[in-house]
Amino acid sequence: MNNKNTGSDLSGCSIGLACGQRANLIAVTLANALAEGKTADQLEFLSSVLQLVGEALAVTAATISSCQDDNADIIN
């Protein structure tokens, strides 16, 4: 198994972490950086906005997947 880090690809990890662990480490690091110097109210607002962004991305991914499935049905 190749553990070489290939940039944005989460399939390999240079520090021996599984993909989920690496994603969690990135998320926690980003959250700590964003939280620095913020008040509780600012953090709650930022959390809400980022949650909305995440939900919008999930809807976009589902839509893309659905469109690809529809296109595959048309081609076949």
mmCIF file of C-alpha atoms in Angstrom:
data_model
loop_
_atom_site.group_PDB
_atom_site.id
_atom_site.type_symbol
_atom_site.label_atom_id
_atom_site.label_comp_id
_atom_site.label_asym_id
_atom_site.label_seq_id
_atom_site.Cartn_x
_atom_site.Cartn_y
_atom_site.Cartn_z
ATOM 1 C CA MET A 1 0.000 0.000 0.000
ATOM 2 C CA ASN A 2 1.316 3.409 -0.978
ATOM 3 C CA ASN A 3 1.075 5.941 1.874
ATOM 4 C CA LYS A 4 2.612 8.747 -0.160
ATOM 5 C CA ASN A 5 0.758 12.041 0.158
ATOM 6 C CA THR A 6 -0.462 13.166 -3.267
ATOM 7 C CA GLY A 7 -1.679 16.683 -2.503
ATOM 8 C CA SER A 8 -5.455 17.041 -2.247
ATOM 9 C CA ASP A 9 -6.038 13.308 -2.734
ATOM 10 C CA LEU A 10 -7.244 11.890 0.607
ATOM 11 C CA SER A 11 -6.516 8.291 -0.412
ATOM 12 C CA GLY A 12 -2.908 8.389 0.804
ATOM 13 C CA CYS A 13 -1.499 9.810 3.981
ATOM 14 C CA SER A 14 2.081 10.553 4.835
ATOM 15 C CA ILE A 15 1.513 10.310 8.612
ATOM 16 C CA GLY A 16 -0.154 6.886 8.616
ATOM 17 C CA LEU A 17 -3.765 7.920 9.211
ATOM 18 C CA ALA A 18 -6.845 6.412 7.602
ATOM 19 C CA CYS A 19 -8.805 8.676 5.245
ATOM 20 C CA GLY A 20 -11.488 9.446 7.835
ATOM 21 C CA GLN A 21 -8.902 10.281 10.474
ATOM 22 C CA ARG A 22 -7.079 12.569 8.065
ATOM 23 C CA ALA A 23 -10.307 14.367 7.132
ATOM 24 C CA ASN A 24 -11.107 14.825 10.837
ATOM 25 C CA LEU A 25 -7.624 16.185 11.511
ATOM 26 C CA ILE A 26 -8.000 18.686 8.673
ATOM 27 C CA ALA A 27 -11.455 19.740 9.925
ATOM 28 C CA VAL A 28 -10.293 20.215 13.521
ATOM 29 C CA THR A 29 -7.227 22.167 12.424
ATOM 30 C CA LEU A 30 -9.337 24.435 10.231
ATOM 31 C CA ALA A 31 -11.912 24.918 13.012
ATOM 32 C CA ASN A 32 -9.198 25.878 15.496
ATOM 33 C CA ALA A 33 -7.725 28.385 13.052
ATOM 34 C CA LEU A 34 -11.133 29.929 12.303
ATOM 35 C CA ALA A 35 -12.089 30.069 16.008
ATOM 36 C CA GLU A 36 -9.016 31.971 17.124
ATOM 37 C CA GLY A 37 -9.998 35.350 18.533
ATOM 38 C CA LYS A 38 -13.737 34.898 17.923
ATOM 39 C CA THR A 39 -16.542 35.333 20.469
ATOM 40 C CA ALA A 40 -19.053 32.579 21.197
ATOM 41 C CA ASP A 41 -21.707 34.443 19.189
ATOM 42 C CA GLN A 42 -19.372 34.772 16.208
ATOM 43 C CA LEU A 43 -18.546 31.071 16.393
ATOM 44 C CA GLU A 44 -22.229 30.109 16.512
ATOM 45 C CA PHE A 45 -22.905 32.260 13.449
ATOM 46 C CA LEU A 46 -19.903 30.848 11.570
ATOM 47 C CA SER A 47 -20.975 27.326 12.488
ATOM 48 C CA SER A 48 -24.460 27.975 11.080
ATOM 49 C CA VAL A 49 -23.107 29.415 7.848
ATOM 50 C CA LEU A 50 -20.675 26.534 7.347
ATOM 51 C CA GLN A 51 -23.438 24.019 8.065
ATOM 52 C CA LEU A 52 -25.554 25.656 5.346
ATOM 53 C CA VAL A 53 -22.612 25.506 2.944
ATOM 54 C CA GLY A 54 -22.168 21.814 3.726
ATOM 55 C CA GLU A 55 -25.839 21.100 3.123
ATOM 56 C CA ALA A 56 -25.771 23.040 -0.150
ATOM 57 C CA LEU A 57 -22.743 21.027 -1.281
ATOM 58 C CA ALA A 58 -24.550 17.784 -0.416
ATOM 59 C CA VAL A 59 -27.567 18.851 -2.487
ATOM 60 C CA THR A 60 -25.280 19.816 -5.369
ATOM 61 C CA ALA A 61 -23.507 16.451 -5.232
ATOM 62 C CA ALA A 62 -26.838 14.599 -5.178
ATOM 63 C CA THR A 63 -28.071 16.644 -8.130
ATOM 64 C CA ILE A 64 -24.938 15.947 -10.143
ATOM 65 C CA SER A 65 -25.199 12.248 -9.342
ATOM 66 C CA SER A 66 -28.865 12.209 -10.324
ATOM 67 C CA CYS A 67 -28.159 14.001 -13.605
ATOM 68 C CA GLN A 68 -25.363 11.551 -14.410
ATOM 69 C CA ASP A 69 -27.718 8.629 -13.715
ATOM 70 C CA ASP A 70 -30.387 10.201 -15.952
ATOM 71 C CA ASN A 71 -27.845 10.732 -18.740
ATOM 72 C CA ALA A 72 -26.674 7.122 -18.447
ATOM 73 C CA ASP A 73 -30.281 5.944 -18.864
ATOM 74 C CA ILE A 74 -30.666 8.075 -22.000
ATOM 75 C CA ILE A 75 -27.426 6.766 -23.528
ATOM 76 C CA ASN A 76 -28.273 3.132 -22.783
#
